[in-house]
Coordinates of C-alpha atoms in Angstrom, one line a residue:
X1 CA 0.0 0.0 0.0
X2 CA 1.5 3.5 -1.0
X3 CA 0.0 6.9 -0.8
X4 CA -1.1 7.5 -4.6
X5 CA -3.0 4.2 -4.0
X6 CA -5.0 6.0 -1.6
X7 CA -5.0 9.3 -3.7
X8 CA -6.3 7.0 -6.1
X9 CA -9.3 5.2 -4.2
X10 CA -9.9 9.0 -2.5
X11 CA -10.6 10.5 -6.2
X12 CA -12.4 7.1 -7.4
X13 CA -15.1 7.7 -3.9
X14 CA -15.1 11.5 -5.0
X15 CA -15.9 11.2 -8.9
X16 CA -17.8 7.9 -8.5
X17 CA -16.1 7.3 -12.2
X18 CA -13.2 5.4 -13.4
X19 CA -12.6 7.7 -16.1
X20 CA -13.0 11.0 -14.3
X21 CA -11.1 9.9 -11.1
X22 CA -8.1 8.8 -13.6
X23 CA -8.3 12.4 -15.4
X24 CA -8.6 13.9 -11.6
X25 CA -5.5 11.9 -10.4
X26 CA -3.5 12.4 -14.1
X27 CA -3.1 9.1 -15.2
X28 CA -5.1 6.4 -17.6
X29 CA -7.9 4.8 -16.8
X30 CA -6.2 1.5 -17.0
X31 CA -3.3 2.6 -14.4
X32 CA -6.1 4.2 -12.0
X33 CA -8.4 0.8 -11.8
X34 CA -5.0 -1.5 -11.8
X35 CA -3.8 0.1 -9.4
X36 CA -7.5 -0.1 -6.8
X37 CA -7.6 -4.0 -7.9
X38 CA -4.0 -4.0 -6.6
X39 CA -4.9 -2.6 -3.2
X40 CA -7.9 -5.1 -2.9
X41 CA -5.7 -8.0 -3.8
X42 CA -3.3 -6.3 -0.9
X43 CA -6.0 -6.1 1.7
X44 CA -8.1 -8.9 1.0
X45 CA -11.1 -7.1 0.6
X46 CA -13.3 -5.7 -2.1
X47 CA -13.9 -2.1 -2.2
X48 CA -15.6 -1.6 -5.6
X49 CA -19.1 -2.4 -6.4
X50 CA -18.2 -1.8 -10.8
X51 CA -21.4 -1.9 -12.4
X52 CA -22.2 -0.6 -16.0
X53 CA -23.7 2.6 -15.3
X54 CA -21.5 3.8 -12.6
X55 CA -18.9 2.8 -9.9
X56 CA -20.2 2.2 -6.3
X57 CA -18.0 1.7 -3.2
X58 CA -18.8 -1.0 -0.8
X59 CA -19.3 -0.1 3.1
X60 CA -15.4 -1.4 3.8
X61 CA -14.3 0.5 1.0
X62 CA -16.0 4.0 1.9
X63 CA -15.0 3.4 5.5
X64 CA -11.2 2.7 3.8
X65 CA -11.5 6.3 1.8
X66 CA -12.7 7.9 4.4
X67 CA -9.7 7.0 6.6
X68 CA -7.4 7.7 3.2
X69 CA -8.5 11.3 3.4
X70 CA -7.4 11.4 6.7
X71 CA -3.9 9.9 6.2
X72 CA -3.6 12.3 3.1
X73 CA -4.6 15.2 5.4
X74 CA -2.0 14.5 7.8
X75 CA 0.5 14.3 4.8
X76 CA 0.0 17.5 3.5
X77 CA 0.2 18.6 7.2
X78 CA 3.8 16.8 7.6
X79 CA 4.8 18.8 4.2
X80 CA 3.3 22.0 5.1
X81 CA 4.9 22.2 8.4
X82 CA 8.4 22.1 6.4
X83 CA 7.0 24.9 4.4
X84 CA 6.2 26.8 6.9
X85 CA 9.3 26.1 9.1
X86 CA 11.5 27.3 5.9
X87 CA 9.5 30.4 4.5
X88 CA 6.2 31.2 6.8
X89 CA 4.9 33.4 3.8
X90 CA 5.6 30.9 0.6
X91 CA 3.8 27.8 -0.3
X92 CA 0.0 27.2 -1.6
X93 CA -3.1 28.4 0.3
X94 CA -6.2 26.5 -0.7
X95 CA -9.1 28.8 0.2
X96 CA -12.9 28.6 -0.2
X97 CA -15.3 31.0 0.0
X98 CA -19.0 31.4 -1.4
X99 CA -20.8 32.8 -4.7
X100 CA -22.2 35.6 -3.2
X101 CA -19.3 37.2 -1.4
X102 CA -16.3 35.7 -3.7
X103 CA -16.7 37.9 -7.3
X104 CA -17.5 41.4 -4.7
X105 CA -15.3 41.0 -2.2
X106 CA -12.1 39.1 -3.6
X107 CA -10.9 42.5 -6.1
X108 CA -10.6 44.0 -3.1
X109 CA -8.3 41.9 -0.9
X110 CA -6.6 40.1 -3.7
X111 CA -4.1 43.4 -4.5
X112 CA -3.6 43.4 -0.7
X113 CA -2.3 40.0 -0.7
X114 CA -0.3 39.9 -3.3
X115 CA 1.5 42.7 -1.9
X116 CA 1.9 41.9 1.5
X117 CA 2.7 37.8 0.5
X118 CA 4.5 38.7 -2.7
X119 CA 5.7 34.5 -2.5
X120 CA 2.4 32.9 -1.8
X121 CA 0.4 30.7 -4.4
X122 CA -3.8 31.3 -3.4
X123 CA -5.5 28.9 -5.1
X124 CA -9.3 29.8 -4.6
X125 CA -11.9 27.5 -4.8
X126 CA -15.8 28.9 -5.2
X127 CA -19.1 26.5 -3.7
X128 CA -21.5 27.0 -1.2
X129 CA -21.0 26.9 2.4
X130 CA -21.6 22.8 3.2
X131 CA -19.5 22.1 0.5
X132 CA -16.6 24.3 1.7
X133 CA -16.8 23.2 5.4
X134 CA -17.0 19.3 4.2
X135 CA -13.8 20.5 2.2
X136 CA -12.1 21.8 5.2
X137 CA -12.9 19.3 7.4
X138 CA -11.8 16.6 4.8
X139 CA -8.0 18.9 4.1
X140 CA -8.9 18.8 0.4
X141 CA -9.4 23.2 1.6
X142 CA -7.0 24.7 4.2
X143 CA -9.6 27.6 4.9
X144 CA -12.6 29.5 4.2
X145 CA -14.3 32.5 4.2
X146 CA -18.3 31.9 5.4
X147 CA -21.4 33.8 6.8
X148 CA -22.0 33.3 10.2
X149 CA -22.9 30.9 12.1
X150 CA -21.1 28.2 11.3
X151 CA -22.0 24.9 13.4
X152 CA -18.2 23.3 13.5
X153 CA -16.4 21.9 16.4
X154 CA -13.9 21.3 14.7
X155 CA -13.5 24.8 12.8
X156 CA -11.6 27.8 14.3
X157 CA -13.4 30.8 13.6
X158 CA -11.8 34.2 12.8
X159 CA -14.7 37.1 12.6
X160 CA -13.9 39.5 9.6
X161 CA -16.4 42.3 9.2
X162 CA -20.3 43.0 8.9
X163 CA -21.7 43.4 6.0
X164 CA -24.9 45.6 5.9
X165 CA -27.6 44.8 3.3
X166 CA -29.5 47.5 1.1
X167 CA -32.7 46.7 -0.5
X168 CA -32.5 46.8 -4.2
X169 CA -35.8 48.0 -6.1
X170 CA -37.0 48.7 -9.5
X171 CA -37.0 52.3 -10.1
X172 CA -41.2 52.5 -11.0
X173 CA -41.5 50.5 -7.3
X174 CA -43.3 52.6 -4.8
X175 CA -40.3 52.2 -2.4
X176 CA -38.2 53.6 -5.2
X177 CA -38.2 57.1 -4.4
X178 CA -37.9 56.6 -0.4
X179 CA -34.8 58.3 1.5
X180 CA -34.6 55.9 4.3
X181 CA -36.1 52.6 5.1
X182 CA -37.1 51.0 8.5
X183 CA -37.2 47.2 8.8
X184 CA -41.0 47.2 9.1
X185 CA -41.4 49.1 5.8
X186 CA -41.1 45.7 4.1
X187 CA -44.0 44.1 6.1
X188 CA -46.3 42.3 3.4
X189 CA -43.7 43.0 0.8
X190 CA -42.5 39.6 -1.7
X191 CA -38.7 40.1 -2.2
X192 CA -37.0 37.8 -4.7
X193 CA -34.8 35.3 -3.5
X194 CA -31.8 33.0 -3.7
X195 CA -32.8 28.4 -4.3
X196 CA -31.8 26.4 -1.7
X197 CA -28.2 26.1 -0.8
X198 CA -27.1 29.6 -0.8
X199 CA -26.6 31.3 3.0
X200 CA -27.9 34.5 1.2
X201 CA -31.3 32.8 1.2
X202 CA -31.5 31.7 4.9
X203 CA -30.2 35.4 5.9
X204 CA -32.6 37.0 3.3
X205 CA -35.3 34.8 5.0
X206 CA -34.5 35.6 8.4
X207 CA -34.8 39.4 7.6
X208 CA -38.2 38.7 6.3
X209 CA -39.0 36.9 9.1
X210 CA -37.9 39.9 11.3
X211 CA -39.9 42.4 8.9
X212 CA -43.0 40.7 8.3
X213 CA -41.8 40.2 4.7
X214 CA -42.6 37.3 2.4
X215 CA -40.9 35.2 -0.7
X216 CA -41.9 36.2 -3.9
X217 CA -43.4 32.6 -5.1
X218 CA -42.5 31.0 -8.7
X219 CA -39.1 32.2 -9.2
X220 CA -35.6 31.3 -7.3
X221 CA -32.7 33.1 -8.5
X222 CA -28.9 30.4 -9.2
X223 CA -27.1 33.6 -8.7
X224 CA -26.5 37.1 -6.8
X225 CA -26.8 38.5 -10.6
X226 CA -30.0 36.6 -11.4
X227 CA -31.8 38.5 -8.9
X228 CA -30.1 41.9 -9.8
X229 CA -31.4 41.4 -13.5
X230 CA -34.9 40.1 -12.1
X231 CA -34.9 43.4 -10.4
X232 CA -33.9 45.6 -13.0
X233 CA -36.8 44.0 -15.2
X234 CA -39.1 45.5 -13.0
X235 CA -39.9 41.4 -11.5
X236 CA -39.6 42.1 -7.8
X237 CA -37.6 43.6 -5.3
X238 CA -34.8 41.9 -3.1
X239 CA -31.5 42.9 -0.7
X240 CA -28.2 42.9 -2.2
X241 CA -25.2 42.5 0.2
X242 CA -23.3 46.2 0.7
X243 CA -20.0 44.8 -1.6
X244 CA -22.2 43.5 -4.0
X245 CA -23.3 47.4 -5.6
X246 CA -19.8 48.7 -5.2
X247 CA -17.3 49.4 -8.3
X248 CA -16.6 46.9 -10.3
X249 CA -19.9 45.8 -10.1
X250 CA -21.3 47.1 -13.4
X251 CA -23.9 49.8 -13.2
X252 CA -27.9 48.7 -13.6
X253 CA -29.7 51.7 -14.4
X254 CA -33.5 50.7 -13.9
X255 CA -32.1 49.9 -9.9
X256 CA -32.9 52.0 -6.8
X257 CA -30.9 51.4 -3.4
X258 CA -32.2 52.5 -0.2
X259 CA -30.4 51.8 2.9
X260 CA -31.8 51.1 6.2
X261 CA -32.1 52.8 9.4
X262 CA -29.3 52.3 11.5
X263 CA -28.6 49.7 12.5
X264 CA -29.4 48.2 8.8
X265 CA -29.5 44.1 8.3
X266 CA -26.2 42.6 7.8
X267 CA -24.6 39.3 7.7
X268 CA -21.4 38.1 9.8
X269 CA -18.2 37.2 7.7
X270 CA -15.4 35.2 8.9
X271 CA -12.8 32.9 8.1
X272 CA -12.3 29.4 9.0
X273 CA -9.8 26.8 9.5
X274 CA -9.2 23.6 11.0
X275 CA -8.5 24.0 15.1
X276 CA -5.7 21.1 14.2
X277 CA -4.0 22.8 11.1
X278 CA -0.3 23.4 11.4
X279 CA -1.1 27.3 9.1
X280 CA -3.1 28.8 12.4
X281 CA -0.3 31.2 12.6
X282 CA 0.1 32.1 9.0
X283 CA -4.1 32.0 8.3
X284 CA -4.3 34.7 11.5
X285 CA -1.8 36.8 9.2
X286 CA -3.9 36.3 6.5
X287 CA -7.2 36.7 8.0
X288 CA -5.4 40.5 9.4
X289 CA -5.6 41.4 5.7
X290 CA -8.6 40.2 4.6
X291 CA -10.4 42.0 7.4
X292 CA -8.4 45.3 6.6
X293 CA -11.4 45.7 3.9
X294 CA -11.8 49.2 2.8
X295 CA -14.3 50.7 5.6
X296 CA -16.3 52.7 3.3
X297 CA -17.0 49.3 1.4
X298 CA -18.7 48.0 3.9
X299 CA -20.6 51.2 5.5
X300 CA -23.9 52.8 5.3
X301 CA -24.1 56.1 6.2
X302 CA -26.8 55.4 9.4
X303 CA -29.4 56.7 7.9
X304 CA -32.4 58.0 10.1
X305 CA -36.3 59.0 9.1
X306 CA -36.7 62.0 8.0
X307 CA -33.3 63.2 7.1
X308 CA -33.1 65.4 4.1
X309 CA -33.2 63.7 0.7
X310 CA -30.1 62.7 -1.3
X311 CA -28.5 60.6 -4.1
X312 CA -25.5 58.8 -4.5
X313 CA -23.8 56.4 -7.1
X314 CA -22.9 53.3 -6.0
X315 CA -21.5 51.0 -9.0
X316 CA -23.7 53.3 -10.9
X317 CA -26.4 52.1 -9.6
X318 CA -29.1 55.0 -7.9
X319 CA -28.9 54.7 -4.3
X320 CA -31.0 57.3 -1.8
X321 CA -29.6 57.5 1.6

């Protein structure tokens, strides 16, 4: 038994394919499922169910690659130690982090860390939450950035920043033309919202809760930019997260964005690692510069009812505050 064997048997429980777990691993088909019928010859045992269709793994064998992942963790940990003992600030970072924060906030921390760790490889890795935290957990990620809470023993947690939502309406909408909103202006509103899956939802849904608000039925948006187009086309209203109407975000001109009354809905952001990983040190530097986010990114001004009326461009988009 060697470790690609188990790199091997890992990708083939992953990809569920003998043909996509050979292309994962970069090697033939034949050289992949050799080498698993090798390792069941070696342990006695078979851990392949090969069917026509599709590849199954038997109960030893996904007990076996769940340990593998384990041992392959630990490896990595063995080589990044070394790494780290010989240049703290070189080496690969594999980090995570969701759809609806990665394209707004990443232009705006990437610069940063290139210039402060001029030597390190980020390799980023975009899915939704569950995926990322099975991905940690299992060492395939070394970190990631999430909306709290996250549920996770296991996980350090490093708090970032807040980010405050705006609501996001068409510009014929009877909230269009308001200076300020208060949480209980959206009672018996339907705002347009994320499918399953995405954290934006189950914080969308929780401000509804709050506000008496509703989903708007018969439509569920794949993507952040779904629902800004669904709003522009006059469908519905919905909240946008604050980094999601700044620049580069390209301007929508049928879209209104009214902030909230102090203190507006927002959603937690921080970054998280394993509690066991050998980078804590490093990952706490890195975590200092992705919090150092531009401030007026993340800020609304406080608005309060009744102050005097005024317009701002945010990512050319309208918004009153």
């Amino acid at each position: 038994m060697n470790l690609r064997d188990l790199q091997y048997l890992v990708a083939l429980a992953e990809h569920r394919h003998f043909g996509r777990a050979a292309e994962a691993s970069f090697v033939s088909q034949p050289t992949l499922s050799t080498q698993i019928k090798k390792l069941e010859d070696e342990l006695g045992v078979a851990l392949v169910e090969r069917t026509p269709r599709k590849v199954l793994l038997t109960d030893t064998g996904r007990e076996i690659a769940r340990r593998a992942r384990d041992v392959l963790s630990e490896v990595d940990e063995i080589k990044a130690i070394a790494q780290r003992t010989r240049d703290p600030e070189s080496g690969t970072i594999r980090l995570g982090i969701f759809p609806t924060l990665g394209p707004y906030l990443l232009p705006h921390v990437v610069p940063h860390l290139r210039t402060r760790f001029p030597r390190l490889e980020l390799l980023l890795r975009e899915e939704k939450t569950e995926q990322i935290i099975r991905l940690i957990r299992e060492g395939a990620l070394d970190a990631g950035i999430l909306a709290l809470p996250v549920h996770e023993d296991t996980l350090h947690t490093e708090f970032l920043f807040e980010e405050p939502f705006v609501l996001a309406v068409p510009a014929t909408h009877p909230l269009a033309d308001r200076t300020c909103l208060r949480m209980d202006d959206l009672a018996d509103q339907n705002l347009l919202l994320l499918e399953d899956g995405h954290c934006l939802r189950d914080q969308a849904l929780e401000v509804c809760h709050m506000a008496g608000a509703g989903e708007k039925s018969g439509f569920r948006a794949t993507s952040l930019e779904t629902l800004r187009q669904m709003v522009s086309a006059d469908v519905g209203i919905t909240l946008l997260p604050s980094l999601a109407v700044q620049p580069p975000v390209p301007r929508s001109e049928n879209i209104r964005l009214i902030e909230f009354e102090a203190p507006p809905p927002s959603r937690r952001i921080a970054m998280l690692w394993r509690k066991s990983s050998s980078m804590t040190p490093f990952l706490q530097s890195l975590a200092d510069v992705i919090r150092d986010v531009p401030a007026h990114l993340l800020s609304t001004k406080g608005c309060t009812t009744g102050q005097p009326d005024g317009v701002n461009n945010v990512a050319g988009d309208s918004i009153v505050s």
